[in-house]
Coordinates of N, CA and C in Angstrom, one line a residue:
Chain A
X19 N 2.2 -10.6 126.0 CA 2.2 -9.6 127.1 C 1.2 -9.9 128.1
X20 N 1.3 -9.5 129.2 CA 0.5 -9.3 130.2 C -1.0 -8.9 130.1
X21 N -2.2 -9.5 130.5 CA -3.7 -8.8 130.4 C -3.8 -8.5 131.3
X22 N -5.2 -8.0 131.4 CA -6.0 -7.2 132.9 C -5.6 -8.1 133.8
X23 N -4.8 -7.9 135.0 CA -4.9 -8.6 136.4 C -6.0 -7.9 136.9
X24 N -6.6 -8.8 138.2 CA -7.1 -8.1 139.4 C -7.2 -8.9 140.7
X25 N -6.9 -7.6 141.7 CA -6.9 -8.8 142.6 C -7.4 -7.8 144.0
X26 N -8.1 -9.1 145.0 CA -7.5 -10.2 144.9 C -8.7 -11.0 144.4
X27 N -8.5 -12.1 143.9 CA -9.1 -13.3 142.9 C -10.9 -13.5 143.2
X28 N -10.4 -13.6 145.1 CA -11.5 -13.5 145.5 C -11.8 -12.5 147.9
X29 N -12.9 -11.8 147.5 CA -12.5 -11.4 149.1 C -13.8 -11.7 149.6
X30 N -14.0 -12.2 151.0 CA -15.1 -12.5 151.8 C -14.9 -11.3 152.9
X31 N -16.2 -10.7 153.2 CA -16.0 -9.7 153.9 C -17.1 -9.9 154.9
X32 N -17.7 -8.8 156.0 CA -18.6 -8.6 156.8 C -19.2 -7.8 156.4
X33 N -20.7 -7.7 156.8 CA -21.7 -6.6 156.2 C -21.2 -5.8 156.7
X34 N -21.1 -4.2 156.6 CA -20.6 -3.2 156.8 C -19.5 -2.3 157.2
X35 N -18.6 -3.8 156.3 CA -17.0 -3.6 156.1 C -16.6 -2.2 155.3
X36 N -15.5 -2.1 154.6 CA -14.8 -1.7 153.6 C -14.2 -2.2 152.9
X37 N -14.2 -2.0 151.6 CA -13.3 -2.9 150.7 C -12.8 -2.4 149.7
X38 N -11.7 -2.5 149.1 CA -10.9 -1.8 148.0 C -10.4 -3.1 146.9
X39 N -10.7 -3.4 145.5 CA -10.6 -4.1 144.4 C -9.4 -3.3 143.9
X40 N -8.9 -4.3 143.2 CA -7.9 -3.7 142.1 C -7.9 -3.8 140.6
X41 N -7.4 -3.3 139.7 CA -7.3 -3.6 138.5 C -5.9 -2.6 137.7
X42 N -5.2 -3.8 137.4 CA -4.3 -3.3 136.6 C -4.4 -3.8 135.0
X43 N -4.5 -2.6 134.3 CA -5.0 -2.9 132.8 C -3.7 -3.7 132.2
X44 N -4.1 -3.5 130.8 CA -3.1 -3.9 129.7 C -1.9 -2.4 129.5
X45 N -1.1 -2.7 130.0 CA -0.1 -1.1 129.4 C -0.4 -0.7 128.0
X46 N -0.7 0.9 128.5 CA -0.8 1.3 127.3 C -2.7 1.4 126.9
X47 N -3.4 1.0 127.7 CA -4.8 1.0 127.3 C -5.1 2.3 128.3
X48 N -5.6 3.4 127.5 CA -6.3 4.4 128.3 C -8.1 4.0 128.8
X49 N -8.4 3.2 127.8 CA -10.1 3.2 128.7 C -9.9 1.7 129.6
X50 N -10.6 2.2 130.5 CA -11.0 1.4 132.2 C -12.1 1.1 132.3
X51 N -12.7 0.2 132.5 CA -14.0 0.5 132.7 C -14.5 -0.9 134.1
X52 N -15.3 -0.5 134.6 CA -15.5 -2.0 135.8 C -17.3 -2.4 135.6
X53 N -17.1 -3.4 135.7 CA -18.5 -4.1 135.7 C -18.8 -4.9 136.7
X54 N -20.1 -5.6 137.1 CA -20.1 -6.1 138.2 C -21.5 -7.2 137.5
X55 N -20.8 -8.4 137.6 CA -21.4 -10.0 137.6 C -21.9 -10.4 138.9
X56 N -23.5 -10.5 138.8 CA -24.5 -11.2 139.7 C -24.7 -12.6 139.4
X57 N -24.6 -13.5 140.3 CA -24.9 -15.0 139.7 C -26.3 -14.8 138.6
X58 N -25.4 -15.8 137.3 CA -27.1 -16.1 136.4 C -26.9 -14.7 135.5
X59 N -25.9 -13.7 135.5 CA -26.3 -12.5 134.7 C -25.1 -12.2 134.2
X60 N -25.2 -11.4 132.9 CA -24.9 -11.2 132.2 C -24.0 -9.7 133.6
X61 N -22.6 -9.4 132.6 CA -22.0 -8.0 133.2 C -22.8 -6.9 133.2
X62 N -22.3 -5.9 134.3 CA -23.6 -4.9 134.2 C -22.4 -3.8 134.3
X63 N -22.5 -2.6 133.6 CA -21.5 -1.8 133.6 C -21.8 -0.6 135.1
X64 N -20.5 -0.4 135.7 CA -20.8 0.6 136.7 C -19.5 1.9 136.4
X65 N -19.0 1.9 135.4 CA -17.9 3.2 135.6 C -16.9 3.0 134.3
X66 N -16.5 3.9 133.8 CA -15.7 4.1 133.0 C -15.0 5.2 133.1
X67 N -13.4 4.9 132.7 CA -12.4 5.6 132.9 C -11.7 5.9 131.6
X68 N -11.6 7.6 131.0 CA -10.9 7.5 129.8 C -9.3 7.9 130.8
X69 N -8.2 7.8 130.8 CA -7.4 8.6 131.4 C -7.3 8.0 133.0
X70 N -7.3 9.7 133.7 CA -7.7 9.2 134.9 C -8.8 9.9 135.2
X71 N -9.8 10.9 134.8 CA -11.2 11.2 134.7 C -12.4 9.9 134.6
X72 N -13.4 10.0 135.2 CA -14.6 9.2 135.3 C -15.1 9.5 134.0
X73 N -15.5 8.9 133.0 CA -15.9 9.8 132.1 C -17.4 9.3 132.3
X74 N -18.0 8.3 132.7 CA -19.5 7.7 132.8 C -19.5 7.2 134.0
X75 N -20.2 7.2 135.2 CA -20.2 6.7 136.3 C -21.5 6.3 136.4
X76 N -22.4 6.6 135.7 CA -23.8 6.3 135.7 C -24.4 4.9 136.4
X77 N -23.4 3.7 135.9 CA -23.9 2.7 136.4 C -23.4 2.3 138.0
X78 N -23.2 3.5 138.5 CA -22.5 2.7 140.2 C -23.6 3.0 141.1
X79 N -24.1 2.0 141.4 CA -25.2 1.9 142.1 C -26.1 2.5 143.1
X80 N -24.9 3.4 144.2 CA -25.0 4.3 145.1 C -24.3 4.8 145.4
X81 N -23.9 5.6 146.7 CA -22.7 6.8 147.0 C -21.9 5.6 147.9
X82 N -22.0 4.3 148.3 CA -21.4 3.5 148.7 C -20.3 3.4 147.8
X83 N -20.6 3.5 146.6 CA -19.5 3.0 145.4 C -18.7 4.0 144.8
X84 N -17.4 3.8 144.7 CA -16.4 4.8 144.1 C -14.9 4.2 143.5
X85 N -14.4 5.0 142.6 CA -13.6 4.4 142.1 C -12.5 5.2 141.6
X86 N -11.4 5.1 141.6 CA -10.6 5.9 141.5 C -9.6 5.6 140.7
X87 N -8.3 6.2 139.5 CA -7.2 6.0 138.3 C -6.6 6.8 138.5
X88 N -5.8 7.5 139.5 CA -5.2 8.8 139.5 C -3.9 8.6 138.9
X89 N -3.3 7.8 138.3 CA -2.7 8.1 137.8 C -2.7 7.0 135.7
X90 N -4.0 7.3 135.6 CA -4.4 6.9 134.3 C -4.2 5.3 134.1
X91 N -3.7 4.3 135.3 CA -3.3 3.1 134.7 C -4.0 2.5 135.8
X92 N -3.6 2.2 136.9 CA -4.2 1.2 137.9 C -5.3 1.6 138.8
X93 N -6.5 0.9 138.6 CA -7.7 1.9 139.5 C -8.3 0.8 140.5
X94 N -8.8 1.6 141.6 CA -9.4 0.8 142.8 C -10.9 1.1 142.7
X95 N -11.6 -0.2 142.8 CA -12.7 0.1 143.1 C -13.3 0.3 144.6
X96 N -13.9 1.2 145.2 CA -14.0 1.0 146.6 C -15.4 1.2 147.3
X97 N -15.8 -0.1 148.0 CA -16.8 0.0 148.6 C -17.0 0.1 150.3
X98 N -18.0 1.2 150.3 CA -17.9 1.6 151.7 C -19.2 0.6 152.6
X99 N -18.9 0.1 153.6 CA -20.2 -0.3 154.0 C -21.0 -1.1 153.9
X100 N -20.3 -2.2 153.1 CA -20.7 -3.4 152.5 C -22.1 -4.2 153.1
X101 N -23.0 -4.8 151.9 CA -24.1 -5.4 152.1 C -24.1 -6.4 151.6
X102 N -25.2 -7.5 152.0 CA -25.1 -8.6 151.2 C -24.9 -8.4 150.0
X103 N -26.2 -7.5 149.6 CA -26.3 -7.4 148.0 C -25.3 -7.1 147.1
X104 N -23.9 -6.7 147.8 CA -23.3 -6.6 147.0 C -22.3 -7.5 146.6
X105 N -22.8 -8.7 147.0 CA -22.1 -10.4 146.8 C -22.2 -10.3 145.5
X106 N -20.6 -10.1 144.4 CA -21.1 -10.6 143.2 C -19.4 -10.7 142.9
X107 N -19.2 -10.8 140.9 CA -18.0 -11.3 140.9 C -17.6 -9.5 140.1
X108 N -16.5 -9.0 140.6 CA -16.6 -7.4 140.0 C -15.5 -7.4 138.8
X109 N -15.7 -7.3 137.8 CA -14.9 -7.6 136.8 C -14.1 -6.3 136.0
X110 N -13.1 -6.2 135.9 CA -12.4 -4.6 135.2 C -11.8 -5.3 133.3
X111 N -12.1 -4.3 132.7 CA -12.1 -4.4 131.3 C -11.2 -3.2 130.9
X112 N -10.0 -3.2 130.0 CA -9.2 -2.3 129.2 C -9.5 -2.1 128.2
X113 N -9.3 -1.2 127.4 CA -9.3 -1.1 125.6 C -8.2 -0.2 125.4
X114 N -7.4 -0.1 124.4 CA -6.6 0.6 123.5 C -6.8 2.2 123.6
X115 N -8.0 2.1 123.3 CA -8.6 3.4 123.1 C -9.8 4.1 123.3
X116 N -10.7 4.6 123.6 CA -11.6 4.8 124.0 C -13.0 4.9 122.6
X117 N -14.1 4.2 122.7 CA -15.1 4.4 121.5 C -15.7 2.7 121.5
X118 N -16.7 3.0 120.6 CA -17.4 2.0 120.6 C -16.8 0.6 120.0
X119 N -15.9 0.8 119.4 CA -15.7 -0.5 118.4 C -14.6 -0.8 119.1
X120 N -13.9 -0.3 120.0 CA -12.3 -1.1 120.4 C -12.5 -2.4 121.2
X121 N -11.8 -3.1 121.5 CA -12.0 -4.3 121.9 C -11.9 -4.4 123.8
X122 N -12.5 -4.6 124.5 CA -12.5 -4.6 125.3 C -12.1 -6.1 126.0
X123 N -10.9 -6.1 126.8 CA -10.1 -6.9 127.1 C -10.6 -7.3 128.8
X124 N -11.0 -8.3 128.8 CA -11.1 -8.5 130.6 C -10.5 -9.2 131.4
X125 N -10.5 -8.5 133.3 CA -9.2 -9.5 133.7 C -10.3 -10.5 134.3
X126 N -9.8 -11.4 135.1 CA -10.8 -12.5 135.6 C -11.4 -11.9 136.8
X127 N -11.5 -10.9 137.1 CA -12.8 -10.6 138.0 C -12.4 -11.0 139.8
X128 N -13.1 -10.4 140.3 CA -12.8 -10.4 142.1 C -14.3 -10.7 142.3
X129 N -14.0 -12.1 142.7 CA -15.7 -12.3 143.4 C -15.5 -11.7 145.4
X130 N -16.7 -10.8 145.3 CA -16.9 -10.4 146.8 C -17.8 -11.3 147.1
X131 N -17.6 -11.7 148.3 CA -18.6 -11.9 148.8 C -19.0 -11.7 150.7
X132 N -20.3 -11.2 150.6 CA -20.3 -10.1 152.0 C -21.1 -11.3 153.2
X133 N -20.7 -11.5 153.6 CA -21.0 -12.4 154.6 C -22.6 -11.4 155.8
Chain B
X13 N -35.6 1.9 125.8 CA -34.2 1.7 126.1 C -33.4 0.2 125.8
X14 N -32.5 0.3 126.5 CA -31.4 -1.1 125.5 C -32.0 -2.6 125.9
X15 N -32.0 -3.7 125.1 CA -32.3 -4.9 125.7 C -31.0 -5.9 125.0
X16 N -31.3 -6.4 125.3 CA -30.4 -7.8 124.5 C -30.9 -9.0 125.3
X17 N -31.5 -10.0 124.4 CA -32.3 -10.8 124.7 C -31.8 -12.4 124.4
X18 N -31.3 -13.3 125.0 CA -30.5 -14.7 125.0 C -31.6 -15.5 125.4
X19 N -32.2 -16.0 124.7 CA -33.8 -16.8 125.1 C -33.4 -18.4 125.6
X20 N -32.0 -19.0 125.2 CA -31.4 -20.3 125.4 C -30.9 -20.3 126.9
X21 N -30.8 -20.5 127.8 CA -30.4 -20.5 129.0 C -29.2 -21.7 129.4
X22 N -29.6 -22.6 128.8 CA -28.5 -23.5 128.6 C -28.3 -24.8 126.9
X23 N -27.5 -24.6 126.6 CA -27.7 -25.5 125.4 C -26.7 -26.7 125.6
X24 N -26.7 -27.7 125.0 CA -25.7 -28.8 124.6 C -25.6 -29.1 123.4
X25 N -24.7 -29.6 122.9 CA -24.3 -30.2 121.5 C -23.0 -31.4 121.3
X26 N -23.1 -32.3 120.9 CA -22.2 -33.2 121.0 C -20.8 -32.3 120.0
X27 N -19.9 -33.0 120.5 CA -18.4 -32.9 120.4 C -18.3 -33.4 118.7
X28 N -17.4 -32.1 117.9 CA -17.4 -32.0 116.5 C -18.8 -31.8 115.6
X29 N -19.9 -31.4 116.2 CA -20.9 -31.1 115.9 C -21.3 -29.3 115.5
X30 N -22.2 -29.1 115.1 CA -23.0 -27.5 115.1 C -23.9 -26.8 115.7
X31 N -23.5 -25.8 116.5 CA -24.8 -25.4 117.7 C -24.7 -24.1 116.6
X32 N -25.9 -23.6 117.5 CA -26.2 -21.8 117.0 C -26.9 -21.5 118.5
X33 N -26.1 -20.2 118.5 CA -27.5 -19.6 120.0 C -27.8 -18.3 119.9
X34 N -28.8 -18.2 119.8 CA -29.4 -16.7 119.6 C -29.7 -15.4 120.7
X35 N -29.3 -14.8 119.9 CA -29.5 -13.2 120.6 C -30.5 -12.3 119.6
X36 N -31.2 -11.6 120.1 CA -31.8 -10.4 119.7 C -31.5 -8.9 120.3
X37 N -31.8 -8.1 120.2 CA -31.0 -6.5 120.7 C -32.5 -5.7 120.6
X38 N -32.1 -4.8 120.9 CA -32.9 -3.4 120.8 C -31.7 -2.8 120.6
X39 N -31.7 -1.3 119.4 CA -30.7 0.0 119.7 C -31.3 0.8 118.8
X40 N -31.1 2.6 119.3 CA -32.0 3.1 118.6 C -31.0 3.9 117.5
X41 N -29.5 3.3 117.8 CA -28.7 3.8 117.0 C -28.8 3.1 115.4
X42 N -27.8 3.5 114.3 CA -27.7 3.3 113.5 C -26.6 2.2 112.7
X43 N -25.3 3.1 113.2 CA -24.1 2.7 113.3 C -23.6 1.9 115.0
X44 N -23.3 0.5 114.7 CA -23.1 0.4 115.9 C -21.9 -1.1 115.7
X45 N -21.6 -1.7 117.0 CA -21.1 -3.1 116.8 C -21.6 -4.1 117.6
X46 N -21.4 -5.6 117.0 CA -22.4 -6.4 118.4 C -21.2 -7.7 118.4
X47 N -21.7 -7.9 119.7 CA -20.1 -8.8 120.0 C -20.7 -10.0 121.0
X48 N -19.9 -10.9 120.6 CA -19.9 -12.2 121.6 C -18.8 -12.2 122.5
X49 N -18.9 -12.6 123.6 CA -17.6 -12.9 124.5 C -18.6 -14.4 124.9
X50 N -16.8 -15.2 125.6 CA -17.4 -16.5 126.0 C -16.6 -16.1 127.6
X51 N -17.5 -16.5 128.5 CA -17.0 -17.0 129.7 C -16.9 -18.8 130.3
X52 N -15.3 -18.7 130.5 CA -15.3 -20.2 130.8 C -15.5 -20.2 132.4
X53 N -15.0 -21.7 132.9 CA -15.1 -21.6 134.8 C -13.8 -20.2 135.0
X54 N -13.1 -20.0 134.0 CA -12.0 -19.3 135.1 C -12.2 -18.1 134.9
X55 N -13.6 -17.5 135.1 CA -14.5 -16.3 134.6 C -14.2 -15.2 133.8
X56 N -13.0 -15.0 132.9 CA -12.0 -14.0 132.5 C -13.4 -14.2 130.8
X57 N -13.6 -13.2 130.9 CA -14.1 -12.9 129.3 C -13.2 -12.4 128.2
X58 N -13.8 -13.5 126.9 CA -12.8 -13.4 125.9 C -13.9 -13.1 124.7
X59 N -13.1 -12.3 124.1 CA -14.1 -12.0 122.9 C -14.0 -12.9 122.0
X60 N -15.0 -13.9 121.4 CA -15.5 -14.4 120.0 C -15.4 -14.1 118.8
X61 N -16.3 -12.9 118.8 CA -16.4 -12.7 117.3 C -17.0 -11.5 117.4
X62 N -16.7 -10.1 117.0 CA -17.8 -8.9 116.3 C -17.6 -8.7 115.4
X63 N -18.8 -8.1 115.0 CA -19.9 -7.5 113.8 C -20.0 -6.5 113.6
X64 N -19.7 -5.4 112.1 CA -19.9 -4.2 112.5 C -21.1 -4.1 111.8
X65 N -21.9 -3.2 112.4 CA -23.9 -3.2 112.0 C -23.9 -2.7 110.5
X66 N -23.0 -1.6 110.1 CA -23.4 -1.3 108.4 C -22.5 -2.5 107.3
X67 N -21.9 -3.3 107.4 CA -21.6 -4.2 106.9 C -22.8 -5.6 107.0
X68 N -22.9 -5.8 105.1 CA -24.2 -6.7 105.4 C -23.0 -8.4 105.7
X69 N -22.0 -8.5 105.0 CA -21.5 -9.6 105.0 C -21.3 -10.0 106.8
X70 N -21.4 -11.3 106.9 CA -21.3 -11.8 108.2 C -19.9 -12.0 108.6
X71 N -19.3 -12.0 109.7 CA -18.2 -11.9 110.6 C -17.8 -13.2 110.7
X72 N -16.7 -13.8 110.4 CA -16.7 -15.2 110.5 C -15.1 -15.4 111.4
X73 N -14.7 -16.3 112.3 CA -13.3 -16.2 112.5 C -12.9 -17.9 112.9
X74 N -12.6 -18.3 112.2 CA -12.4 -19.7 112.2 C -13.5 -20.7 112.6
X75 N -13.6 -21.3 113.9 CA -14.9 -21.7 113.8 C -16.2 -21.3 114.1
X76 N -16.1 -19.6 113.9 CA -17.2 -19.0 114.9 C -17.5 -18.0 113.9
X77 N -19.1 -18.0 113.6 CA -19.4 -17.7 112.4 C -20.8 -16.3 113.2
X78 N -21.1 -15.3 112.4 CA -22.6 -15.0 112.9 C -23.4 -14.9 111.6
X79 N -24.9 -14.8 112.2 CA -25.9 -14.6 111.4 C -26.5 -13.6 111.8
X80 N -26.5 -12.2 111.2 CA -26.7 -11.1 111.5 C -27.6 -10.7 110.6
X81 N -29.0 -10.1 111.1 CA -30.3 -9.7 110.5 C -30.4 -8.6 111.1
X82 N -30.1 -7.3 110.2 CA -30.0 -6.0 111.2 C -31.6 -5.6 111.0
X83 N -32.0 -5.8 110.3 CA -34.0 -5.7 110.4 C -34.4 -6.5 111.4
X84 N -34.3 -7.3 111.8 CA -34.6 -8.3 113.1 C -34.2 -8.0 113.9
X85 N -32.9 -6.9 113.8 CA -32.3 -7.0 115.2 C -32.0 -8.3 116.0
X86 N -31.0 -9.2 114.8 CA -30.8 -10.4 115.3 C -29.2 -10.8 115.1
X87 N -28.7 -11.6 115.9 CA -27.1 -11.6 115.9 C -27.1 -12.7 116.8
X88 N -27.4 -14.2 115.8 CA -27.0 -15.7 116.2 C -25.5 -15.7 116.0
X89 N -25.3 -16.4 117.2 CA -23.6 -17.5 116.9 C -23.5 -18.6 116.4
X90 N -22.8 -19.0 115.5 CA -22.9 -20.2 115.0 C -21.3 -20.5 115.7
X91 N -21.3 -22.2 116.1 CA -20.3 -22.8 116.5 C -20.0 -23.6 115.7
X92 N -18.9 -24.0 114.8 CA -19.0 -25.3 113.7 C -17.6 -26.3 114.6
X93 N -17.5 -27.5 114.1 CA -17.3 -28.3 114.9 C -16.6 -28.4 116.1
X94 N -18.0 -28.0 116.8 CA -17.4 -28.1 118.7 C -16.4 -29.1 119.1
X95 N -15.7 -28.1 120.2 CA -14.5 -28.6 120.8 C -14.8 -28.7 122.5
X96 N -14.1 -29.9 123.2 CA -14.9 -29.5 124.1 C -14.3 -28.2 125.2
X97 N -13.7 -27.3 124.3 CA -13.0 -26.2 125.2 C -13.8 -25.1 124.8
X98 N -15.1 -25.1 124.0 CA -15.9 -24.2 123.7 C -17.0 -24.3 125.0
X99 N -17.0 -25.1 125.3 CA -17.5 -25.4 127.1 C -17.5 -24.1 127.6
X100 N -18.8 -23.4 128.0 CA -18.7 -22.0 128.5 C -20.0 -21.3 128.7
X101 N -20.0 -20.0 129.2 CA -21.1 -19.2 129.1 C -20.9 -18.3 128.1
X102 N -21.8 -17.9 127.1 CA -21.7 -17.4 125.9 C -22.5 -15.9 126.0
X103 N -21.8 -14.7 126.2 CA -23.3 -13.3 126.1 C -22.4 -13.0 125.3
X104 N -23.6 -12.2 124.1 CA -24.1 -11.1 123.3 C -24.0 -10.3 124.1
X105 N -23.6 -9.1 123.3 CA -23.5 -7.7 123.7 C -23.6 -6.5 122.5
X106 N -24.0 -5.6 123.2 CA -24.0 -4.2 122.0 C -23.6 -3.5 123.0
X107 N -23.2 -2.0 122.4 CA -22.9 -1.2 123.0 C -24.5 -0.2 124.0
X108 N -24.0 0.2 124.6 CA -25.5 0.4 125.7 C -26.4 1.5 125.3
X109 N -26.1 2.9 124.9 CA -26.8 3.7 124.7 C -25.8 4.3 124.0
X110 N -26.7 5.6 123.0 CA -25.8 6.5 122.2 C -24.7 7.4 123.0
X111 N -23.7 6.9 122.3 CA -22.3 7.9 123.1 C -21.5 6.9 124.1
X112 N -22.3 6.6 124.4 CA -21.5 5.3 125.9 C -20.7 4.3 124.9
X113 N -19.6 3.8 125.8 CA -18.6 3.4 125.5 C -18.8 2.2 125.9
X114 N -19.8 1.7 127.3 CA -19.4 0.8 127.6 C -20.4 -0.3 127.1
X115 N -20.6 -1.8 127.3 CA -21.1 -3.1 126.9 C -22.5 -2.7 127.5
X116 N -23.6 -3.4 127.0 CA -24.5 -3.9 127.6 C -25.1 -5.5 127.0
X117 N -24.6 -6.3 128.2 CA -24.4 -7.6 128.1 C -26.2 -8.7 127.9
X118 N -26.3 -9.6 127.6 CA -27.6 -10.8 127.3 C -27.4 -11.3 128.9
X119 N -28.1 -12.1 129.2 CA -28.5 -12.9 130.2 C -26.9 -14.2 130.2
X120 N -26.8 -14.5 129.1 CA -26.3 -15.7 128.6 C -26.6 -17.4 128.6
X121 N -26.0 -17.7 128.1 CA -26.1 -18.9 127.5 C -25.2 -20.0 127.9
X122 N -25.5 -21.2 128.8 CA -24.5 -22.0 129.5 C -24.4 -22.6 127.9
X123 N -23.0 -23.2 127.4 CA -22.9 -24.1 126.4 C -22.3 -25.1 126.8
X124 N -22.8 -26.5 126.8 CA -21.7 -27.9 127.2 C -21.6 -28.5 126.0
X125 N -20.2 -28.7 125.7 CA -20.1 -29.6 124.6 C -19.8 -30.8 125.0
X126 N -20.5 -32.3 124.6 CA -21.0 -33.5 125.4 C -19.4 -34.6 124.4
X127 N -18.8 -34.9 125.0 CA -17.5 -35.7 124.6 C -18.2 -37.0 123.9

């Protein structure tokens, strides 16, 4: 079957663009969650989705960042106003089910990068 | 608060040989799980191998073995005879804080396996 797509693969933008990511999970996986890879580091979590509710948004960095599942399967991540800093590779992850132990599935990630 | 600590920054091992690379954690949970993912060049993370923390027997899945010391808060990978498609970035992960669902990933570990 089909895993996490995302696309696109990769986007180059201008500082204080707009930009919209995608992520289409594994059918059938209710938790979403997006992370965001800086060169040299390990994933850093910015948002999780049980459904189409945010259920943890803790990790999004600023009010620049938002994300949205309205309809429980395909969600955009969207940045307003883009900065350097936010040159990195943005990665979306599925699971089955929502909780600690389910396996978290990833697609290959959208490298931004902000000119 | 959470750490996960990958002290190797890059390792090598010749081809059909044995590496191990270590991770350490912090968590102030009890019940938990700890997981490897490998990242190759085509940046898509795949899961390895997890551990569940109240199980003392170690997690093994063909050639990927761990050594798990939950008093040390230690959770090495062992690789048994490297291939060279094991070529990759290797992070450790636990889950991030009590209740949260999502990953909190190591620094990682470049691995080259040498032909």
């Amino acid at each position: 079957g089909a895993g996490v797509s995302q696309t696109p693969s990769n986007k180059v933008t201008e500082k204080g663009k707009y930009v919209e990511l995608r992520c289409d999970p594994i059918s059938g996986h209710t938790a979403l969650y997006w992370y965001r890879q800086s060169l040299g580091q390990g994933p850093e979590f910015l948002i999780y989705f049980q459904g189409t509710g945010a259920a943890d948004d803790s990790g999004l960095p600023n009010d620049r960042f938002f994300a949205v599942r309205p309809e429980g399967s395909v969600s955009t991540l969207k940045i307003q106003r883009t900065e350097r800093g936010d040159s990195a590779v943005y990665l979306c992850a599925s699971s089955l089910i929502s909780g600690r132990v389910s396996e978290q599935f990833f697609g290959p990630g959208t490298r931004l990068t902000v000119l | 608060a959470q750490t996960v600590t990958q002290s190797q920054p890059e390792m090598s091992v010749q081809e059909a040989e044995t590496v191990t690379l270590s991770c350490t954690y912090d968590t102030s949970e009890n019940n938990y799980y700890l997981f490897w993912y490998k990242q190759p060049p085509s940046r898509q993370m795949i899961l390895v191998i997890r551990q569940e923390a109240y199980k003392q027997q170690n997690a093994t899945e063909n050639r990927f073995s761990v050594n798990f010391q939950k008093a040390a808060k230690s959770f090495s990978l062992k690789i048994s005879d490297s291939q060279l498609g094991d070529t990759a970035m290797y992070f450790c992960a636990c889950p991030a804080q009590t209740g949260a669902n999502n990953l909190f990933f190591g620094t990682g570990t470049r691995l080259t396996v040498i032909p």
